[in-house]
Coordinates of C-alpha atoms in Angstrom, one line a residue:
S1 CA 0.0 0.0 0.0
G2 CA 1.1 3.6 -0.7
E3 CA 0.6 6.1 2.0
G4 CA 2.8 9.0 3.3
L5 CA 2.6 12.8 3.6
L6 CA 3.5 15.4 1.0
E7 CA 3.3 18.8 2.7
E8 CA 4.3 22.4 1.6
N9 CA 6.2 21.3 -1.5
E10 CA 6.5 23.2 -4.8
I11 CA 5.9 20.8 -7.7
F12 CA 6.2 22.2 -11.2
Q13 CA 7.3 21.8 -14.8
N14 CA 7.2 18.0 -14.9
G15 CA 6.4 15.9 -17.9
G16 CA 4.9 12.4 -18.3
V17 CA 1.2 12.5 -17.6
A18 CA 1.0 14.8 -14.6
N19 CA 3.0 16.9 -12.1
V20 CA 1.7 14.5 -9.4
V21 CA 0.4 11.0 -10.0
L22 CA -1.5 8.9 -7.5
Q23 CA -2.0 5.4 -9.0
G24 CA -4.1 2.5 -7.8
G25 CA -5.0 -0.6 -9.7
G26 CA -6.6 -0.7 -13.1
L27 CA -5.7 1.2 -16.3
E28 CA -4.8 4.7 -17.1
G29 CA -4.7 5.4 -20.8
G30 CA -4.7 1.7 -21.5
V31 CA -1.5 1.1 -19.4
P32 CA -1.8 -1.5 -16.6
S33 CA -0.9 -0.2 -13.1
I34 CA 2.1 -1.8 -11.4
N35 CA 0.5 -1.0 -8.1
Q36 CA -2.5 -3.3 -7.4
G37 CA -2.8 -2.4 -3.7
P38 CA -4.5 0.6 -2.0
T39 CA -3.0 4.0 -2.4
N40 CA -3.9 6.5 0.3
P41 CA -1.4 9.4 0.8
T42 CA -2.1 12.9 2.1
L43 CA -1.2 16.0 0.1
S44 CA -1.4 19.2 2.1
R45 CA -0.6 22.8 1.3
N46 CA 1.5 22.0 -1.8
H47 CA 1.8 24.4 -4.8
V48 CA 1.4 22.3 -8.0
H49 CA 1.8 24.5 -11.1
D50 CA 3.0 25.0 -14.6
S51 CA 3.1 21.4 -15.9
K52 CA 4.7 20.8 -19.3
S53 CA 2.7 20.7 -22.5
G54 CA -0.4 18.5 -22.3
V55 CA 0.3 17.4 -18.8
Y56 CA -2.2 17.3 -15.9
G57 CA -1.5 19.0 -12.6
I58 CA -2.6 16.1 -10.4
L59 CA -3.8 12.7 -11.7
I60 CA -5.6 10.3 -9.3
S61 CA -6.4 7.0 -11.1
G62 CA -7.3 3.4 -10.4
E63 CA -9.3 1.2 -8.1
G64 CA -8.2 1.4 -4.5
C65 CA -6.7 4.8 -5.1
A66 CA -8.0 7.3 -2.5
G67 CA -5.9 9.9 -0.7
L68 CA -6.6 13.2 0.9
L69 CA -5.9 16.5 -0.9
M70 CA -6.1 19.4 1.6
A71 CA -5.5 23.1 1.0
N72 CA -3.3 22.7 -2.1
S73 CA -2.9 25.3 -4.8
I74 CA -3.3 23.7 -8.3
V75 CA -2.6 26.4 -10.9
N76 CA -1.6 27.1 -14.5
N77 CA -1.1 23.5 -15.5
D78 CA -1.2 22.8 -19.2
C79 CA -4.1 20.4 -19.2
A80 CA -6.7 19.8 -16.4
G81 CA -5.7 20.9 -13.0
L82 CA -7.0 17.7 -11.3
K83 CA -8.2 14.5 -13.0
V84 CA -9.9 11.6 -11.2
S85 CA -10.5 8.5 -13.2
H86 CA -10.8 4.7 -13.3
G87 CA -12.5 4.1 -9.9
A88 CA -10.3 6.4 -7.9
D89 CA -12.1 7.9 -4.9
P90 CA -10.1 10.7 -3.2
V91 CA -11.2 13.3 -0.6
C92 CA -10.5 16.8 -1.8
K93 CA -11.0 19.6 0.7
S94 CA -10.3 23.4 0.7
N95 CA -8.1 23.3 -2.5
R96 CA -7.7 26.3 -4.8
V97 CA -7.8 25.2 -8.5
F98 CA -7.4 28.0 -10.9
D99 CA -6.0 29.3 -14.2
N100 CA -5.4 25.8 -15.7
V101 CA -5.5 25.5 -19.5
R102 CA -8.2 22.9 -19.5
E103 CA -10.7 21.9 -16.8
G104 CA -10.1 22.8 -13.2
V105 CA -11.4 19.4 -12.2
L106 CA -12.2 16.5 -14.6
V107 CA -13.9 13.3 -13.2
T108 CA -14.1 10.6 -15.9
D109 CA -14.0 6.9 -16.6
G110 CA -15.7 5.8 -13.4
G111 CA -13.9 8.3 -11.2
K112 CA -15.5 9.2 -7.9
G113 CA -14.3 11.5 -5.1
N114 CA -15.7 13.6 -2.3
F115 CA -15.1 17.4 -3.0
E116 CA -15.8 19.8 -0.2
G117 CA -15.0 23.5 0.3
N118 CA -12.9 23.8 -2.8
D119 CA -12.5 27.0 -4.8
V120 CA -12.4 26.4 -8.6
F121 CA -12.1 29.5 -10.8
G122 CA -10.6 31.0 -14.0
N123 CA -10.0 27.7 -15.7
V124 CA -10.3 26.8 -19.4
V125 CA -7.8 29.4 -20.5
V126 CA -7.5 30.4 -24.1
K127 CA -3.8 31.1 -24.4
H128 CA -3.8 32.5 -27.9
S129 CA -6.1 34.9 -29.8
D130 CA -6.0 32.8 -33.0
A131 CA -7.9 29.8 -31.5
T132 CA -9.7 27.9 -34.3
T133 CA -12.2 25.0 -34.8
S134 CA -11.5 22.5 -37.5
S135 CA -14.7 21.4 -39.2
T136 CA -12.9 18.7 -41.1
S137 CA -11.1 16.9 -38.3
G138 CA -13.8 17.3 -35.7
V139 CA -11.2 18.6 -33.2
S140 CA -11.9 21.7 -31.2
H141 CA -8.7 23.7 -31.1
L142 CA -9.1 25.8 -28.0
F143 CA -5.5 26.9 -28.6
T144 CA -3.3 27.8 -31.5
S145 CA -3.9 25.7 -34.5
G146 CA -1.2 23.0 -34.9
T147 CA -0.1 23.1 -31.2
D148 CA 0.5 19.5 -30.0
R149 CA -2.0 19.0 -27.2
T150 CA -3.2 15.6 -28.1
E151 CA -4.1 14.6 -24.5
C152 CA -6.1 17.7 -23.9
N153 CA -7.9 18.3 -27.2
V154 CA -11.5 17.3 -27.2
T155 CA -12.4 15.2 -30.2
H156 CA -16.0 14.6 -31.3
P157 CA -17.7 13.7 -34.6
T158 CA -18.2 16.8 -36.6
D159 CA -21.9 16.8 -36.0
T160 CA -21.5 16.6 -32.2
P161 CA -21.4 19.8 -30.2
V162 CA -18.2 20.5 -28.3
H163 CA -18.8 21.5 -24.6
H164 CA -16.4 22.8 -22.0
G165 CA -16.6 23.4 -18.3
Q166 CA -14.5 24.4 -15.3
V167 CA -15.7 21.2 -13.6
V168 CA -16.5 18.3 -16.0
V169 CA -18.0 15.0 -15.1
T170 CA -18.2 12.5 -17.9
S171 CA -17.9 8.8 -18.9
G172 CA -19.3 7.2 -15.7
G173 CA -17.8 9.7 -13.3
N174 CA -19.8 9.9 -10.1
P175 CA -18.4 12.4 -7.5
L176 CA -20.0 14.1 -4.5
W177 CA -19.7 17.9 -4.5
N178 CA -20.7 19.8 -1.3
E179 CA -20.2 23.5 -0.5
N180 CA -17.7 24.3 -3.2
R181 CA -17.4 27.5 -5.2
V182 CA -17.1 27.4 -9.0
H183 CA -16.8 30.8 -10.7
G184 CA -14.9 33.2 -12.9
S185 CA -15.1 31.5 -16.4
H186 CA -12.8 33.2 -18.9
T187 CA -14.5 31.8 -22.0
D188 CA -18.0 30.5 -23.0
C189 CA -17.5 27.4 -20.9
A190 CA -20.0 26.3 -18.2
G191 CA -19.2 26.4 -14.6
V192 CA -20.2 22.7 -14.2
L193 CA -20.7 20.4 -17.2
V194 CA -22.1 16.9 -16.8
T195 CA -22.2 14.8 -20.0
E196 CA -21.8 11.4 -21.7
S197 CA -23.0 9.1 -18.8
G198 CA -21.6 11.4 -16.1
Q199 CA -23.5 11.5 -12.9
G200 CA -22.7 13.1 -9.5
C201 CA -24.5 14.7 -6.6
F202 CA -24.0 18.5 -6.2
T203 CA -25.3 20.0 -3.0
S204 CA -25.0 23.5 -1.5
N205 CA -22.5 24.7 -4.0
E206 CA -22.1 28.2 -5.4
V207 CA -21.7 28.4 -9.2
F208 CA -21.5 32.0 -10.4
D209 CA -19.8 34.6 -12.7
C210 CA -19.9 32.7 -16.0
P211 CA -20.4 35.7 -18.2
H212 CA -20.4 33.9 -21.5
G213 CA -21.8 30.5 -20.6
A214 CA -24.2 28.6 -18.4
G215 CA -23.7 28.0 -14.7
V216 CA -24.7 24.4 -15.0
E217 CA -24.8 22.5 -18.3
I218 CA -26.2 19.0 -18.6
A219 CA -25.4 17.6 -22.1
K220 CA -26.6 14.4 -23.8
G221 CA -26.3 11.4 -21.4
G222 CA -25.5 13.4 -18.3
D223 CA -27.6 12.4 -15.3
P224 CA -26.6 14.4 -12.2
V225 CA -28.5 15.6 -9.0
F226 CA -28.3 19.3 -8.2
R227 CA -29.9 20.2 -4.9
A228 CA -29.9 23.4 -2.9
N229 CA -27.2 25.1 -4.9
R230 CA -26.9 28.8 -5.7
I231 CA -26.4 29.4 -9.4
G232 CA -26.2 32.9 -11.0
G233 CA -24.3 35.6 -12.8
C234 CA -24.4 33.7 -16.0
G235 CA -24.4 35.2 -19.5
R236 CA -26.6 32.3 -20.9
A237 CA -29.0 30.3 -18.7
A238 CA -28.2 29.5 -15.1
V239 CA -29.0 25.9 -16.0
H240 CA -28.9 24.6 -19.6
V241 CA -30.2 21.0 -20.2
H242 CA -29.4 19.8 -23.8
S243 CA -31.5 17.3 -25.7
G244 CA -30.9 13.9 -24.1
G245 CA -29.8 15.4 -20.8
L246 CA -31.2 13.9 -17.7
G247 CA -31.0 14.6 -14.0
L248 CA -32.8 15.9 -10.9
L249 CA -32.8 19.7 -10.1
D250 CA -34.2 20.3 -6.6
S251 CA -34.5 23.5 -4.5
N252 CA -31.8 25.4 -6.2
D253 CA -31.5 29.2 -5.9
V254 CA -31.1 30.9 -9.3
F255 CA -30.1 34.6 -9.2
D256 CA -28.8 37.5 -11.3
V257 CA -29.5 35.9 -14.7
P258 CA -30.1 38.5 -17.4
A259 CA -31.4 36.0 -20.0
I260 CA -33.0 32.7 -19.0
G261 CA -33.1 31.0 -15.6
M262 CA -33.4 27.4 -17.1
L263 CA -33.2 26.3 -20.7
V264 CA -34.3 22.8 -21.6
E265 CA -33.8 21.7 -25.2
G266 CA -35.7 18.8 -26.8
P267 CA -36.4 15.5 -25.0
G268 CA -34.9 15.3 -21.6
D269 CA -35.9 14.2 -18.1

């Protein structure tokens, strides 16, 4: 088993897949883990920043991989700030996750996690003014055309909408989010995006200051629960449910929305 304490370290400009990797059993990117036992370290008050091109800030992946992330600063990494995948189930409390090139937090491929009291803001950063979208390749180039960001580019069929979010839950991800703040979107991305079989329970969070996007976006296949959250200050709808989006919205407080409080497109639930 892997335990231990990492406290008050500066971790930056590393390559590979992430500045910090916590690996349990299972697969990450199709590669078997050499660690089949439980992984449960504590990371406290570290500054994890400025990873190399296409590299996550922190990657937590694999069955049996847990860990406690407490009061860390995860900033300006060249992909998602924090990725939780393949059955990993960490506890993340009071972290500041901001100014990362892609998502602040990405929960995918059956990832779980308990997120409480985190501050996620200013992520999905367009680094260049000449960002383009290729209609022939189906790849959304959020960055300069031709830049090698294979791991971070979002590839869809050309007839599938491309969505972005500061917090993204997809592909069987199923986290718990309680009393977090998600705010300050730079682009037209959502505060929280749930899509493609993503689930999750979001309770008593604040999602605000998304001037060009929705606060909460539920795209096709997303099936989350949002209960007793405050959602507002959004340029589009506070909540945008796309055709095929599912979920439960209960007792949320929608405020300061100049356009539409809730937008539901086509068949949903």
